[in-house]
Amino acid sequence: MVTINLRGTEYPLLFSLNLQEKIQDRYGDVREITRKMMRYSEAKWLLAQAINEGFKYEEYMDGAPHREMPEDKLGVLTTFADFQDGKIVSALLDALNESLGSDKKKLTRTDLEQQALKMLETAES
């Protein structure tokens, strides 16, 4: 399972079917995730959801104690630098790619950045 280190603590990330359903309910289409992740509030929401799914997996599969990551706590644990250095986006992409399986094309940070640039160009036209 993919993890992210925030303030010295490792947190699991899982793009489960539950999370994909939440993304679809929130955005209408899972493909909107690329555009939405450009906003800090959405990246924070998505990261909190992926961490919580990782916690649930550990609880169900490993008997780990119940834990939750509220968005406000995540906001305290993350900084602008975590977003700027790509740490959060890279971890989320790794978790998403893990959920796609080994035979699927893997998304890269470059793919995400190129998609964002296309969206900006379209918005400016």
CSV table of N, CA and C in Angstrom, one decimal, residues 19-78:
chain,number,residue,atom,x,y,z
A,19,LEU,N,-13.8,5.0,-2.4
A,19,LEU,CA,-13.3,6.3,-2.7
A,19,LEU,C,-13.7,6.7,-4.1
A,20,GLN,N,-13.6,5.8,-5.0
A,20,GLN,CA,-13.9,6.1,-6.4
A,20,GLN,C,-15.4,6.5,-6.5
A,21,GLU,N,-16.2,5.8,-5.7
A,21,GLU,CA,-17.7,6.2,-5.7
A,21,GLU,C,-17.9,7.6,-5.1
A,22,LYS,N,-17.1,7.9,-4.0
A,22,LYS,CA,-17.2,9.3,-3.4
A,22,LYS,C,-16.8,10.3,-4.4
A,23,ILE,N,-15.7,10.0,-5.2
A,23,ILE,CA,-15.2,11.0,-6.2
A,23,ILE,C,-16.3,11.2,-7.3
A,24,GLN,N,-16.9,10.1,-7.7
A,24,GLN,CA,-17.9,10.2,-8.7
A,24,GLN,C,-19.1,11.0,-8.2
A,25,ASP,N,-19.5,10.8,-7.0
A,25,ASP,CA,-20.6,11.5,-6.4
A,25,ASP,C,-20.3,13.0,-6.2
A,26,ARG,N,-19.0,13.3,-5.9
A,26,ARG,CA,-18.6,14.7,-5.7
A,26,ARG,C,-18.4,15.5,-7.0
A,27,TYR,N,-17.8,14.8,-7.9
A,27,TYR,CA,-17.4,15.5,-9.2
A,27,TYR,C,-18.3,15.1,-10.4
A,28,GLY,N,-19.1,14.1,-10.3
A,28,GLY,CA,-19.9,13.7,-11.4
A,28,GLY,C,-19.2,12.7,-12.3
A,29,ASP,N,-17.9,12.8,-12.4
A,29,ASP,CA,-17.1,12.0,-13.3
A,29,ASP,C,-15.7,11.8,-12.6
A,30,VAL,N,-15.2,10.6,-12.5
A,30,VAL,CA,-13.9,10.3,-11.9
A,30,VAL,C,-12.8,11.0,-12.7
A,31,ARG,N,-13.0,11.3,-14.0
A,31,ARG,CA,-12.0,11.9,-14.8
A,31,ARG,C,-11.8,13.4,-14.4
A,32,GLU,N,-12.7,14.0,-13.7
A,32,GLU,CA,-12.6,15.3,-13.2
A,32,GLU,C,-11.6,15.5,-12.1
A,33,ILE,N,-11.1,14.4,-11.6
A,33,ILE,CA,-10.1,14.4,-10.5
A,33,ILE,C,-8.9,15.2,-10.8
A,34,THR,N,-8.4,15.1,-12.1
A,34,THR,CA,-7.3,15.9,-12.5
A,34,THR,C,-7.5,17.4,-12.3
A,35,ARG,N,-8.6,17.9,-12.8
A,35,ARG,CA,-8.9,19.3,-12.7
A,35,ARG,C,-9.1,19.7,-11.2
A,36,LYS,N,-9.8,18.9,-10.5
A,36,LYS,CA,-10.1,19.3,-9.1
A,36,LYS,C,-8.9,19.3,-8.2
A,37,MET,N,-7.9,18.4,-8.5
A,37,MET,CA,-6.7,18.3,-7.6
A,37,MET,C,-5.9,19.6,-7.6
A,38,MET,N,-6.1,20.4,-8.6
A,38,MET,CA,-5.4,21.7,-8.6
A,38,MET,C,-5.8,22.7,-7.5
A,39,ARG,N,-6.9,22.4,-6.9
A,39,ARG,CA,-7.3,23.3,-5.8
A,39,ARG,C,-6.9,22.6,-4.5
A,40,TYR,N,-6.3,23.4,-3.6
A,40,TYR,CA,-5.8,22.9,-2.3
A,40,TYR,C,-6.9,22.2,-1.5
A,41,SER,N,-8.1,22.8,-1.5
A,41,SER,CA,-9.2,22.3,-0.7
A,41,SER,C,-9.6,20.9,-1.2
A,42,GLU,N,-9.6,20.7,-2.5
A,42,GLU,CA,-9.9,19.4,-3.1
A,42,GLU,C,-8.8,18.4,-2.9
A,43,ALA,N,-7.6,18.8,-3.1
A,43,ALA,CA,-6.5,17.9,-2.8
A,43,ALA,C,-6.5,17.5,-1.3
A,44,LYS,N,-6.8,18.4,-0.4
A,44,LYS,CA,-6.9,18.0,1.0
A,44,LYS,C,-8.0,17.1,1.2
A,45,TRP,N,-9.2,17.3,0.6
A,45,TRP,CA,-10.3,16.4,0.8
A,45,TRP,C,-9.9,15.0,0.3
A,46,LEU,N,-9.3,15.0,-0.9
A,46,LEU,CA,-9.0,13.7,-1.5
A,46,LEU,C,-7.9,12.9,-0.7
A,47,LEU,N,-6.9,13.7,-0.2
A,47,LEU,CA,-5.9,13.1,0.6
A,47,LEU,C,-6.5,12.5,1.9
A,48,ALA,N,-7.4,13.2,2.5
A,48,ALA,CA,-8.0,12.8,3.8
A,48,ALA,C,-8.9,11.5,3.5
A,49,GLN,N,-9.6,11.5,2.3
A,49,GLN,CA,-10.4,10.3,2.0
A,49,GLN,C,-9.5,9.1,1.7
A,50,ALA,N,-8.4,9.3,1.0
A,50,ALA,CA,-7.5,8.2,0.7
A,50,ALA,C,-6.9,7.7,2.0
A,51,ILE,N,-6.5,8.5,2.9
A,51,ILE,CA,-5.9,8.1,4.2
A,51,ILE,C,-7.0,7.3,5.0
A,52,ASN,N,-8.2,7.8,5.0
A,52,ASN,CA,-9.2,7.1,5.8
A,52,ASN,C,-9.5,5.8,5.2
A,53,GLU,N,-9.5,5.6,3.8
A,53,GLU,CA,-9.7,4.3,3.2
A,53,GLU,C,-8.5,3.4,3.6
A,54,GLY,N,-7.3,4.0,3.6
A,54,GLY,CA,-6.1,3.2,4.1
A,54,GLY,C,-6.3,2.7,5.5
A,55,PHE,N,-6.8,3.6,6.4
A,55,PHE,CA,-7.1,3.2,7.7
A,55,PHE,C,-8.1,2.1,7.8
A,56,LYS,N,-9.2,2.2,7.0
A,56,LYS,CA,-10.2,1.2,7.0
A,56,LYS,C,-9.7,-0.2,6.6
A,57,TYR,N,-8.8,-0.1,5.6
A,57,TYR,CA,-8.2,-1.4,5.1
A,57,TYR,C,-7.4,-2.0,6.2
A,58,GLU,N,-6.5,-1.2,6.8
A,58,GLU,CA,-5.7,-1.8,7.9
A,58,GLU,C,-6.6,-2.3,9.0
A,59,GLU,N,-7.7,-1.7,9.3
A,59,GLU,CA,-8.6,-2.1,10.4
A,59,GLU,C,-9.2,-3.5,10.0
A,60,TYR,N,-9.7,-3.6,8.8
A,60,TYR,CA,-10.4,-4.8,8.3
A,60,TYR,C,-9.5,-5.9,8.1
A,61,MET,N,-8.3,-5.7,7.5
A,61,MET,CA,-7.4,-6.7,7.1
A,61,MET,C,-6.4,-7.1,8.2
A,62,ASP,N,-6.0,-6.1,8.9
A,62,ASP,CA,-4.9,-6.4,9.9
A,62,ASP,C,-5.3,-6.3,11.4
A,63,GLY,N,-6.6,-6.0,11.6
A,63,GLY,CA,-7.0,-5.8,13.0
A,63,GLY,C,-6.5,-4.6,13.6
A,64,ALA,N,-6.0,-3.6,12.9
A,64,ALA,CA,-5.5,-2.3,13.4
A,64,ALA,C,-6.6,-1.6,14.1
A,65,PRO,N,-6.3,-0.8,15.1
A,65,PRO,CA,-7.3,0.0,15.8
A,65,PRO,C,-8.0,1.0,14.8
A,66,HIS,N,-9.2,1.4,15.1
A,66,HIS,CA,-9.9,2.3,14.3
A,66,HIS,C,-9.3,3.7,14.4
A,67,ARG,N,-9.0,4.3,13.3
A,67,ARG,CA,-8.5,5.7,13.2
A,67,ARG,C,-9.2,6.4,12.1
A,68,GLU,N,-9.2,7.8,12.3
A,68,GLU,CA,-9.8,8.6,11.2
A,68,GLU,C,-8.9,9.9,11.1
A,69,MET,N,-8.9,10.4,9.8
A,69,MET,CA,-8.2,11.6,9.5
A,69,MET,C,-9.2,12.7,9.1
A,70,PRO,N,-9.6,13.5,10.1
A,70,PRO,CA,-10.5,14.7,9.7
A,70,PRO,C,-9.7,15.7,8.8
A,71,GLU,N,-10.4,16.3,7.9
A,71,GLU,CA,-9.8,17.3,7.0
A,71,GLU,C,-9.1,18.4,7.8
A,72,ASP,N,-9.7,18.8,8.9
A,72,ASP,CA,-9.0,19.9,9.6
A,72,ASP,C,-7.7,19.5,10.2
A,73,LYS,N,-7.6,18.3,10.7
A,73,LYS,CA,-6.4,17.8,11.2
A,73,LYS,C,-5.3,17.6,10.1
A,74,LEU,N,-5.8,17.2,9.0
A,74,LEU,CA,-4.9,17.0,7.8
A,74,LEU,C,-4.4,18.4,7.4
A,75,GLY,N,-5.2,19.4,7.5
A,75,GLY,CA,-4.8,20.8,7.2
A,75,GLY,C,-3.7,21.3,8.1
A,76,VAL,N,-3.7,20.8,9.4
A,76,VAL,CA,-2.7,21.2,10.4
A,76,VAL,C,-1.4,20.4,10.0
A,77,LEU,N,-1.5,19.2,9.6
A,77,LEU,CA,-0.3,18.4,9.3
A,77,LEU,C,0.4,18.7,8.0
A,78,THR,N,-0.3,19.4,7.1
A,78,THR,CA,0.3,19.7,5.8
A,78,THR,C,0.6,21.2,5.7
